[in-house]
Coordinates of C-alpha atoms and ligand atoms in Angstrom, one line a residue:
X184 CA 38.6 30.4 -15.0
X185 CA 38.1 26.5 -15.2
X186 CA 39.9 24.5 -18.1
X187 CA 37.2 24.5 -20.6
X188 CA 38.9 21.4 -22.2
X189 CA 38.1 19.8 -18.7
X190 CA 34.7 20.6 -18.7
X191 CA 32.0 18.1 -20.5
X192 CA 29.6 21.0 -21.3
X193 CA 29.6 22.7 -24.9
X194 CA 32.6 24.7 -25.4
X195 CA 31.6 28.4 -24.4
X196 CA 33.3 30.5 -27.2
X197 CA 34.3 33.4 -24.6
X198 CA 36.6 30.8 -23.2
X199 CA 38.2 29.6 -26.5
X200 CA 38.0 32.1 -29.5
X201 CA 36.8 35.3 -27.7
X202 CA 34.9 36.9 -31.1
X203 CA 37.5 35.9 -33.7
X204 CA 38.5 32.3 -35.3
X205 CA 39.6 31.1 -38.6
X206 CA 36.7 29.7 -40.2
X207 CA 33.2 30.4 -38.8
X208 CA 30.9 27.1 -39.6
X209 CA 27.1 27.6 -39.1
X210 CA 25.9 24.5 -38.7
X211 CA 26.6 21.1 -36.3
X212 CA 24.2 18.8 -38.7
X213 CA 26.9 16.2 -41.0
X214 CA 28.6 19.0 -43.0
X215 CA 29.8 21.6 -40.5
X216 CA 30.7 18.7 -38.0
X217 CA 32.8 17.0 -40.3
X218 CA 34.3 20.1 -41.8
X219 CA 35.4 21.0 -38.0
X220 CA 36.6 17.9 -37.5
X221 CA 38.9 17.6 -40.5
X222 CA 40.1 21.6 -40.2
X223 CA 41.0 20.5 -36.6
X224 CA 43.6 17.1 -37.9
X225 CA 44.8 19.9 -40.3
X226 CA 45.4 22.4 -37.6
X227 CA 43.2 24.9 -39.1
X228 CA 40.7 26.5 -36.0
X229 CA 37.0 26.6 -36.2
X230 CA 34.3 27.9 -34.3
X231 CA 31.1 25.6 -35.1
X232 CA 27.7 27.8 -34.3
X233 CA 24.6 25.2 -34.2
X234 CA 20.8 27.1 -33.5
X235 CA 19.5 24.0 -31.8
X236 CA 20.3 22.2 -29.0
X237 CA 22.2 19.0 -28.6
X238 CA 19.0 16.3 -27.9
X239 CA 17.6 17.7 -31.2
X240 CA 20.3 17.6 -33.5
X241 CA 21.7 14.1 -32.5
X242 CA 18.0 13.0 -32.3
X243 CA 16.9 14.2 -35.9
X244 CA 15.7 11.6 -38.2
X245 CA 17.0 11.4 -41.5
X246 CA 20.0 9.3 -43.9
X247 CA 21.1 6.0 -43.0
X248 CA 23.5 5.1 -45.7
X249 CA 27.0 5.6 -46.8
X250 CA 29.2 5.6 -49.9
X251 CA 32.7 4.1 -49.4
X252 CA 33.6 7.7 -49.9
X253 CA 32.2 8.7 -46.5
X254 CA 32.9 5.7 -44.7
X255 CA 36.7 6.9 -45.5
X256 CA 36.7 10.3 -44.8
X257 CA 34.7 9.4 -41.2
X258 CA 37.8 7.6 -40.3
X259 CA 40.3 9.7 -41.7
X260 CA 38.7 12.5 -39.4
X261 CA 39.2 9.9 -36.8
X262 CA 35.1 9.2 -36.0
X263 CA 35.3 5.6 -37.7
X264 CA 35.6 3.6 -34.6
X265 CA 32.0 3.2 -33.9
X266 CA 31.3 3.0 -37.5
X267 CA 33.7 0.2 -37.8
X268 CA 32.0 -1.6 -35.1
X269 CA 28.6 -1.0 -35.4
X270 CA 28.0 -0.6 -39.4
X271 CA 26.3 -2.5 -41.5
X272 CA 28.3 -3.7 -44.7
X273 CA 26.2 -4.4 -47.7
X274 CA 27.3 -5.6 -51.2
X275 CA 24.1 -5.2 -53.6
X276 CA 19.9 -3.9 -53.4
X277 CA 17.1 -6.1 -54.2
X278 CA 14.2 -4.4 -57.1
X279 CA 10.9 -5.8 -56.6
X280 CA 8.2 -5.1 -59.3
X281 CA 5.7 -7.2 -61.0
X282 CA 6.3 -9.6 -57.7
X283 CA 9.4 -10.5 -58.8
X284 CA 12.9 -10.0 -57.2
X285 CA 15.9 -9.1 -58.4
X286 CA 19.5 -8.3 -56.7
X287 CA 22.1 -6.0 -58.1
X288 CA 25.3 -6.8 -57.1
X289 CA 28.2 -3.8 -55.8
X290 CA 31.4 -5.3 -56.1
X291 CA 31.3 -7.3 -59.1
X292 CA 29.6 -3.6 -60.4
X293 CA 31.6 -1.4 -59.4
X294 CA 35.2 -1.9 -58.9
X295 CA 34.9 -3.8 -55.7
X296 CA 32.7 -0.9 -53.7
X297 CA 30.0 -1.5 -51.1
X298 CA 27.7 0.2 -48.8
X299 CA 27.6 1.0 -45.0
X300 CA 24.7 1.3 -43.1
X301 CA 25.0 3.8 -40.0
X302 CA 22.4 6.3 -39.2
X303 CA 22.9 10.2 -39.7
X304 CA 22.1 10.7 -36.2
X305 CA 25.1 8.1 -35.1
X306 CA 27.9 10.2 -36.9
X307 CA 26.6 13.6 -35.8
X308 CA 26.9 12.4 -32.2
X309 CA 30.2 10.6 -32.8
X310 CA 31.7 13.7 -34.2
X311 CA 30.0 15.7 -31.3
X312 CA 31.7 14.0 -28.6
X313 CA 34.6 14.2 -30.8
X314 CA 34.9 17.7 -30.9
X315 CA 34.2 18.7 -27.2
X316 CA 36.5 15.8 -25.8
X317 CA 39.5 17.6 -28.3
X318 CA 37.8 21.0 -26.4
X319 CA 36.9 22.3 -29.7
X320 CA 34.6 25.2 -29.9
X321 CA 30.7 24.3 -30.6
X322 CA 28.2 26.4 -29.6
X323 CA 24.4 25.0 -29.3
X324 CA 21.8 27.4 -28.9
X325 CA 23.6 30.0 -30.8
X326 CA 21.4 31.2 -33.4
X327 CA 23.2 32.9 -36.6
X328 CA 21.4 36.2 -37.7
X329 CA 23.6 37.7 -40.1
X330 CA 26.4 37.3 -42.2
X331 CA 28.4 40.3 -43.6
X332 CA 31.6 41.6 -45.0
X333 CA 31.9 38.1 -47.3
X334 CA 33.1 40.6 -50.1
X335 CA 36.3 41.7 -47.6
X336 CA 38.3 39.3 -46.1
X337 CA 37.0 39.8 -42.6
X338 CA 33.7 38.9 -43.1
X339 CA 31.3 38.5 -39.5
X340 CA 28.6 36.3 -38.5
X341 CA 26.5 37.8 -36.2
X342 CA 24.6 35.5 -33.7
X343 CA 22.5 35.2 -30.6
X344 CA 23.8 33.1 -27.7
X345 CA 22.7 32.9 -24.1
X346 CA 20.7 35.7 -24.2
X347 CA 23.2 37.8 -25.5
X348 CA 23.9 39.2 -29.5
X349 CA 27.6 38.5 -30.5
X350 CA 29.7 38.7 -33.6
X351 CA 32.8 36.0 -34.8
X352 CA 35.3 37.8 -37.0
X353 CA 36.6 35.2 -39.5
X354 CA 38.8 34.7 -42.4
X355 CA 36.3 32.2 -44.1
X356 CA 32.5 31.3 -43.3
X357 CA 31.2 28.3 -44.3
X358 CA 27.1 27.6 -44.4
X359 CA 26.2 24.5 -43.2
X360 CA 23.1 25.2 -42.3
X361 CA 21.1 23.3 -44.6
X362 CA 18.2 24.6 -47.0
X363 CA 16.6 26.6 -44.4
X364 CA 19.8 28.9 -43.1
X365 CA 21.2 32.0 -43.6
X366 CA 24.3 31.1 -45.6
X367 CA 22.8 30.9 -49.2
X368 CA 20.0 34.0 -49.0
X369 CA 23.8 36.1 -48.0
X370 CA 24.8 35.9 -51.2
X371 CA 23.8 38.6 -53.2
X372 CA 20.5 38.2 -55.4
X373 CA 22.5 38.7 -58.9
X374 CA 25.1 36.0 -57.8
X375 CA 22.9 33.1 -57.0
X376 CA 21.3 31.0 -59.6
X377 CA 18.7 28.2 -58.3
X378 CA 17.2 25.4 -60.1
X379 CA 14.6 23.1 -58.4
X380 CA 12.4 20.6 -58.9
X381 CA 9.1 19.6 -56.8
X382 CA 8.0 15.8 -56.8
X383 CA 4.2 14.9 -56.7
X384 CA 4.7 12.6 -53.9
X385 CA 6.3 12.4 -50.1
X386 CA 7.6 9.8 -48.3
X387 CA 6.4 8.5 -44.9
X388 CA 9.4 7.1 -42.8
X389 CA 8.7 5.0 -40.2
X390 CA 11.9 3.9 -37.5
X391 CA 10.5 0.2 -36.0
X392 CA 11.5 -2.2 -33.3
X393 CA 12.0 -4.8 -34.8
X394 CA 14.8 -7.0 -37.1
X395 CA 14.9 -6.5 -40.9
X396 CA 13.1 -8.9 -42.9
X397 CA 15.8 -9.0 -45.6
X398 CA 19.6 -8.8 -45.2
X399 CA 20.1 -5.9 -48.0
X400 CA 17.8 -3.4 -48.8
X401 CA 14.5 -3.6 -50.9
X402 CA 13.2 -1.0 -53.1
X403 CA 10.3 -2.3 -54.5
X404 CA 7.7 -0.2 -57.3
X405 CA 4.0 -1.4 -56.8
X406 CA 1.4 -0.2 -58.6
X407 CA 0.2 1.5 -55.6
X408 CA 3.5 3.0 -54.8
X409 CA 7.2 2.9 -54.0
X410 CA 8.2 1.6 -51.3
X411 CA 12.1 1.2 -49.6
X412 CA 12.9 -1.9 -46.1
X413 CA 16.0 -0.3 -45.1
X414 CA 17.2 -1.0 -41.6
X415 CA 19.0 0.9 -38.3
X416 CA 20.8 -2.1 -36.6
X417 CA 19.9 -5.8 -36.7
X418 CA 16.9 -5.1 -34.2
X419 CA 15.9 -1.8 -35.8
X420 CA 14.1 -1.4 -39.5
X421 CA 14.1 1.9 -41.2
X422 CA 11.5 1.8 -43.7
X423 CA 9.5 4.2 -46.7
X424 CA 6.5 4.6 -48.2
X425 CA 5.1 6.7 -50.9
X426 CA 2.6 9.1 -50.3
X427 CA 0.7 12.3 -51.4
X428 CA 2.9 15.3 -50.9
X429 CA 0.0 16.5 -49.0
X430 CA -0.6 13.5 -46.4
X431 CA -0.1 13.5 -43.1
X432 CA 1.3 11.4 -40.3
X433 CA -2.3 11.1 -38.8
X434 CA -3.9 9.3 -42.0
X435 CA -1.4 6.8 -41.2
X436 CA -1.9 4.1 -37.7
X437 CA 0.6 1.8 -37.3
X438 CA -1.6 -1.3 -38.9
X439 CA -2.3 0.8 -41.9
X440 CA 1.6 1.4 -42.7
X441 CA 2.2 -2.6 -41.8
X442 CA -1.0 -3.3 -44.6
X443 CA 0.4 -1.3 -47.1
X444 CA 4.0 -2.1 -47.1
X445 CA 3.2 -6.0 -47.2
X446 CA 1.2 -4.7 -50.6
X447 CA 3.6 -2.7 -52.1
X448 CA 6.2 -5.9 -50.8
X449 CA 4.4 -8.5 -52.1
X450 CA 6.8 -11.4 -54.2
X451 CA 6.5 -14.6 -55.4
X452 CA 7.9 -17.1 -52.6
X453 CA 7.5 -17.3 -49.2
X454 CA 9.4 -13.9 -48.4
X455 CA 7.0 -12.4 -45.0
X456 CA 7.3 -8.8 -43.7
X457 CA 8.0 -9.0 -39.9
X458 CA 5.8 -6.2 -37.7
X459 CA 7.1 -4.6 -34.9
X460 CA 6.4 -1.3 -32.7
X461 CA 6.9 1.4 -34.7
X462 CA 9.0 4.2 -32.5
X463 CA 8.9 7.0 -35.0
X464 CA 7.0 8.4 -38.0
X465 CA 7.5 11.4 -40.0
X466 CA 6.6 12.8 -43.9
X467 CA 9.8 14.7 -45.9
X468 CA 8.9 15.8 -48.9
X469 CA 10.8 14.9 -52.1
X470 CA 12.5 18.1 -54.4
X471 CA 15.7 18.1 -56.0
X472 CA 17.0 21.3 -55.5
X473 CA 20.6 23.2 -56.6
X474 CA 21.9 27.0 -56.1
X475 CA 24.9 27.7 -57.9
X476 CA 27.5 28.7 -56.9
X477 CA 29.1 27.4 -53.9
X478 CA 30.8 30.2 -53.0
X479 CA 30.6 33.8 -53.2
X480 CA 33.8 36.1 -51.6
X481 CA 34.8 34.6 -48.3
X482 CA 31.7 32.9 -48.2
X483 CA 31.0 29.0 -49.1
X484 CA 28.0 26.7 -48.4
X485 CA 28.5 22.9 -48.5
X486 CA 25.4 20.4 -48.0
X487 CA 21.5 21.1 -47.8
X488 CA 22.5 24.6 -47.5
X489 CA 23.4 24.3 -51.5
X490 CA 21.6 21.5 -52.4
X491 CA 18.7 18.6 -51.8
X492 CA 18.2 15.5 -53.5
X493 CA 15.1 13.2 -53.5
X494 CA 16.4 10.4 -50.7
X495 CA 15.9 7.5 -53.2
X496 CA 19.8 7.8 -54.1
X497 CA 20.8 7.9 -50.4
X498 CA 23.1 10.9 -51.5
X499 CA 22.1 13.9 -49.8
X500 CA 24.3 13.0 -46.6
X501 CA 27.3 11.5 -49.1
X502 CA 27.3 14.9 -51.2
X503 CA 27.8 17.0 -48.2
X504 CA 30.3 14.8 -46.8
X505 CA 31.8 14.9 -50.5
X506 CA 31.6 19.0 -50.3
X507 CA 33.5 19.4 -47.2
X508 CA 35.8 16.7 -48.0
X509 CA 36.9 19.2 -50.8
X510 CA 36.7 22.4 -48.9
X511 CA 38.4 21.0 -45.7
X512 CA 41.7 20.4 -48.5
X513 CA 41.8 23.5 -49.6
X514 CA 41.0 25.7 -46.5
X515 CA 44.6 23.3 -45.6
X516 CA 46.1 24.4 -49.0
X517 CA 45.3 28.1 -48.1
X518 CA 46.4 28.1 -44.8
X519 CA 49.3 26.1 -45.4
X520 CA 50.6 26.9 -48.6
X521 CA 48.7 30.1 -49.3
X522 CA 47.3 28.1 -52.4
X523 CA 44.1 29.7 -53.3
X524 CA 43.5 26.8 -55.6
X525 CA 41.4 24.8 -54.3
X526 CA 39.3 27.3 -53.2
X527 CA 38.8 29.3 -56.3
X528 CA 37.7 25.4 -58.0
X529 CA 35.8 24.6 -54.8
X530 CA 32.3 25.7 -56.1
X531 CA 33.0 23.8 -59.9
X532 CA 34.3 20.9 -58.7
X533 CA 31.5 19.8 -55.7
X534 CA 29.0 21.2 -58.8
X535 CA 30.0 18.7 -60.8
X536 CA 29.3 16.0 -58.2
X537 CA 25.9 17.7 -57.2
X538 CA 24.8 17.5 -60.6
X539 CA 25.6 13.9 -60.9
X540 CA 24.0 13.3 -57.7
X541 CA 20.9 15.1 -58.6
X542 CA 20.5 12.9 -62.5
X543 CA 21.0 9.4 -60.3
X544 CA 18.5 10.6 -57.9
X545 CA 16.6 11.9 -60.1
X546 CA 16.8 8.3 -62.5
X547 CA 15.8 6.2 -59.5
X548 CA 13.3 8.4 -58.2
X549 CA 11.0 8.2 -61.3
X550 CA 12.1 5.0 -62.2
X551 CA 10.8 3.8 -58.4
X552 CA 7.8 6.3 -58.0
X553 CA 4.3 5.7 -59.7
X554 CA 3.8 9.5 -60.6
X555 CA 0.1 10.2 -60.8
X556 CA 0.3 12.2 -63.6
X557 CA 2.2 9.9 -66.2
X558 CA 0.1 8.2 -68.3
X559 CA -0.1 4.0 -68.9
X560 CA 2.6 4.6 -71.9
X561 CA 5.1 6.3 -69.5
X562 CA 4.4 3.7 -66.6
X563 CA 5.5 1.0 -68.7
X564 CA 8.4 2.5 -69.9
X565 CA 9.8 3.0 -66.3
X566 CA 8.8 -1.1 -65.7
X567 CA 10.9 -1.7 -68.9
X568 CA 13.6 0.5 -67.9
X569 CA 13.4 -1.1 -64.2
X570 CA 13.6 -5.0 -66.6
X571 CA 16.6 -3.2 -68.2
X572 CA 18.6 -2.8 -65.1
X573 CA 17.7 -6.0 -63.2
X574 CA 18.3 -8.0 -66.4
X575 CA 21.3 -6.2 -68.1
X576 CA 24.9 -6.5 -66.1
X577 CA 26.0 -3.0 -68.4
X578 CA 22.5 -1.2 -66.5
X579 CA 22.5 -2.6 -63.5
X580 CA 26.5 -0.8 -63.4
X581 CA 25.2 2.3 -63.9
X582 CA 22.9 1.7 -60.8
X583 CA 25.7 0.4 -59.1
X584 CA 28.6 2.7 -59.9
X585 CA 26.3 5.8 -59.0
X586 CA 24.3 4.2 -56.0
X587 CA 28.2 3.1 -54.0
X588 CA 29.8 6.6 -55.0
X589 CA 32.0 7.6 -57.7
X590 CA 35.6 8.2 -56.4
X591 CA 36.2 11.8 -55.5
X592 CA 38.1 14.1 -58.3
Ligands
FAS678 P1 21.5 19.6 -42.0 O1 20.1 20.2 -42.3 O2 21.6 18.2 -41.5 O3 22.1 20.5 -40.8 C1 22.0 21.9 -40.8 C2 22.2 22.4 -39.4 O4 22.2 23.8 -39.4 C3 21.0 22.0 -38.5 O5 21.4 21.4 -37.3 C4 20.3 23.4 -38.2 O6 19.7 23.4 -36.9 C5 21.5 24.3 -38.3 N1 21.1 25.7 -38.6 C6 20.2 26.1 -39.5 N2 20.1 27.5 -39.5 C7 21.0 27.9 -38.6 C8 21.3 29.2 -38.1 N3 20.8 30.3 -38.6 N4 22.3 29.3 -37.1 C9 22.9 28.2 -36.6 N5 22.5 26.9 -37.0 C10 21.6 26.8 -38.0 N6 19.6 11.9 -47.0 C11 19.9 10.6 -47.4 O7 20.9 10.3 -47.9 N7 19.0 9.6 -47.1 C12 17.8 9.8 -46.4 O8 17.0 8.9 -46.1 C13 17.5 11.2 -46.0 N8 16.3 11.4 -45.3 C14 16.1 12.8 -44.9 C15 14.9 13.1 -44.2 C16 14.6 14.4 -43.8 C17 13.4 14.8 -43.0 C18 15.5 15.5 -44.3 C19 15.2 16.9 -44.0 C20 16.7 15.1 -45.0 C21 17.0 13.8 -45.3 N9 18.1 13.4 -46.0 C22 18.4 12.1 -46.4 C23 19.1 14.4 -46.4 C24 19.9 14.7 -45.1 O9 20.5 13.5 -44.6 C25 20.8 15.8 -45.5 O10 21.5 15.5 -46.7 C26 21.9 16.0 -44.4 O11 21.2 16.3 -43.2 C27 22.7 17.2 -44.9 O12 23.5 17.6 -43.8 P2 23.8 19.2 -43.6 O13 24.2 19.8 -44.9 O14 24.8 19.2 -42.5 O15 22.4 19.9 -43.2
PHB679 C1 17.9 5.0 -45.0 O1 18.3 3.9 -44.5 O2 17.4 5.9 -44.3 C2 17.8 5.1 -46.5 C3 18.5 4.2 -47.3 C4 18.5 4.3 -48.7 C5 17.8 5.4 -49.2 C6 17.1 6.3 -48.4 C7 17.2 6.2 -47.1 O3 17.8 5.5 -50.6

């Protein structure tokens, strides 16, 4: 048998952990990447089971921007290097409404913290390469069917692999597998409590060749809708509109999208939208959504699997960094120390965080979003409270504080 460690292919687990490992991670999006990653520095094994293949998950669309918080534990698991190079630092937003601009400031805000821009899809194929050069086990194409035992302490995931059915006896499993998986509908149904919310309103991302027109980001109200310039590189913008929950990527050519973000941009000066190719569309629709709790037995989730946030924070890919940050200490604890700690306050302490997550997204989301069904009264009570926080240093910190990440407990 060939060195797996030698070979550039996904690790097959027959080679490395025949059927058994210590924690069993289902999941190769942010959260079960970086919770491999930082079990591996502590010398804790992992087997990481993905259902897609590795084109789709390093391809995938989504967050762009990171608190200090995750910018830290990135390097600390040793996939900063890129990051370093390649991120963007910012120090402060721009609010448009009314045509008028206003910047909110980071540092001066909040203790000195700033932002990074670096695309989701960068750090899931830094970590990637990451794992398999360190020979790591990470299967692609290894679907997860079924998790049981969680209330023993050799629970099993059973999965489906190369044709094949196979089961990976654990100590631990952790769901990564975002708000779709497995992990949270294994916990039983008189455990799990969920509380969600639905917006009335989507947002169309667009991914286009071309430079930024603006050297932070803009989130700007408009009568007609929110809208967010965000950027990918210095040649790439990342950029958001509001729209119906119900719309469609095929009501929307590019010239439409270029029309109605220079609407919902428009500001008093000579400020001009550059246009470029646009290489990528999509519609995500906007819910705030929690399950509680974490964990359950020998069984935790951490990320979408537990909880999704409207994206007008930016924390959906912060908190499940934040999660795993947490779990990856005490999995260390346990196996170190035997200290069950941190894993029997694993589920109230990332709660606490989610639930600060979900009010700040929740405060700039309807604070940004025209919501069809508030009246003229409630419309200019967000544009007062929006005056409030571009005008008053002690509001604008609360955006601040939230937006760059409190420090973790
Ligand atoms: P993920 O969903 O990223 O990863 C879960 C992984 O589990 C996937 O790869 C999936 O294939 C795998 N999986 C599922 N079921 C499985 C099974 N049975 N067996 C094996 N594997 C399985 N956040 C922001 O901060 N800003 C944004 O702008 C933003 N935009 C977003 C746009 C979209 C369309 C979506 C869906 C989310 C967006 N988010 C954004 C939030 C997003 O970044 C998430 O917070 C982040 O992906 C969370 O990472 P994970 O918890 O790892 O979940
Ligand atoms: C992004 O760059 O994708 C991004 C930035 C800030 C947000 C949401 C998305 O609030």
């Amino acid at each position: 048998m060939t060195d797996p460690s030698l070979s550039t292919e996904p690790i097959s687990i027959s080679a490395l952990a025949p059927g058994r490992t210590r924690v069993g991670i289902i999941g190769a999006g942010p959260a079960g990447l970086l919770l491999a990653q930082l079990l591996h520095r502590a010398g804790v094994d992992a087997v990481v089971l993905e259902a897609r293949d590795r084109t789709y998950v390093e391809h995938r669309q989504r967050a762009g921007l990171l608190e200090q918080n995750t910018v830290d534990v990135l390097r600390a698991a040793g996939a900063g290097a890129r990051l370093d190079r390649e991120g963007l630092i910012h120090d402060g937003v721009e609010l448009r409404f009314d045509r008028r601009s206003h910047r909110v400031d980071f540092p001066s805000l909040a203790d000195g913290r700033r932002v990074t821009i670096y695309a989701q899809t960068e750090i899931v194929k830094d970590l990637i390469a990451l794992r398999l050069e360190e020979g790591q086990p990470l299967l692609f194409e290894a679907v997860a069917q079924e998790i049981v035992g969680i209330d023993t302490d050799q629970p099993v995931i059973r999965y489906f692999h190369a044709g094949a059915e196979h089961t990976l006896d654990c100590d631990f499993v952790v769901a990564c597998d975002g708000f779709h998986g497995i992990g949270r509908q294994s916990l039983p149904e008189h455990a799990l409590t969920t509380y969600s919310r639905e917006y009335p309103f989507a947002w169309l991302g667009i991914l286009a060749e071309v430079p930024p027109s603006c050297e932070e980001l803009i989130y700007a109200r408009h009568e007609r809708g929110f809208a967010l310039h965000s950027m990918r590189s210095e040649h790439v913008s990342r950029l958001y509109l509001q729209v119906a929950p119900d719309d469609e990527v095929e009501n929307w050519p590019d010239d439409r999208i270029w029309d109605e973000l220079e609407l919902r941009f428009a500001v008093e000066g000579d400020w001009k939208l550059e246009r470029g190719p646009i290489t990528e569309k999509s519609i995500t629709p906007m819910r705030s959504f929690v399950a509680e709790p974490m964990r359950h037995g020998r069984l935790f989730l951490a990320g979408d699997a537990a909880h999704i946030v409207p994206p007008t924070g930016a924390k959906g890919l912060n908190l499940a960094a934040a999660d795993v940050t947490l779990l990856a200490r005490a999995l260390d604890d346990w196996y170190s120390r035997t200290d069950a700690t941190g894993l029997d306050r694993y589920s109230d302490r990332a709660l606490r965080r989610v639930w600060r997550a979900q009010h700040f997204s929740n405060w700039m989301t309807t604070m940004l979003h025209p919501d069809p069904r508030d009246d003229a009264f409630t419309a200019r009570l967000y544009l007062s409270q929006l005056d409030y926080v571009a005008t008053s240093s002690a509001a604008a910190a609360t955006l601040a504080e939230n937006y760059t990440g409190l420090p973790l407990e």
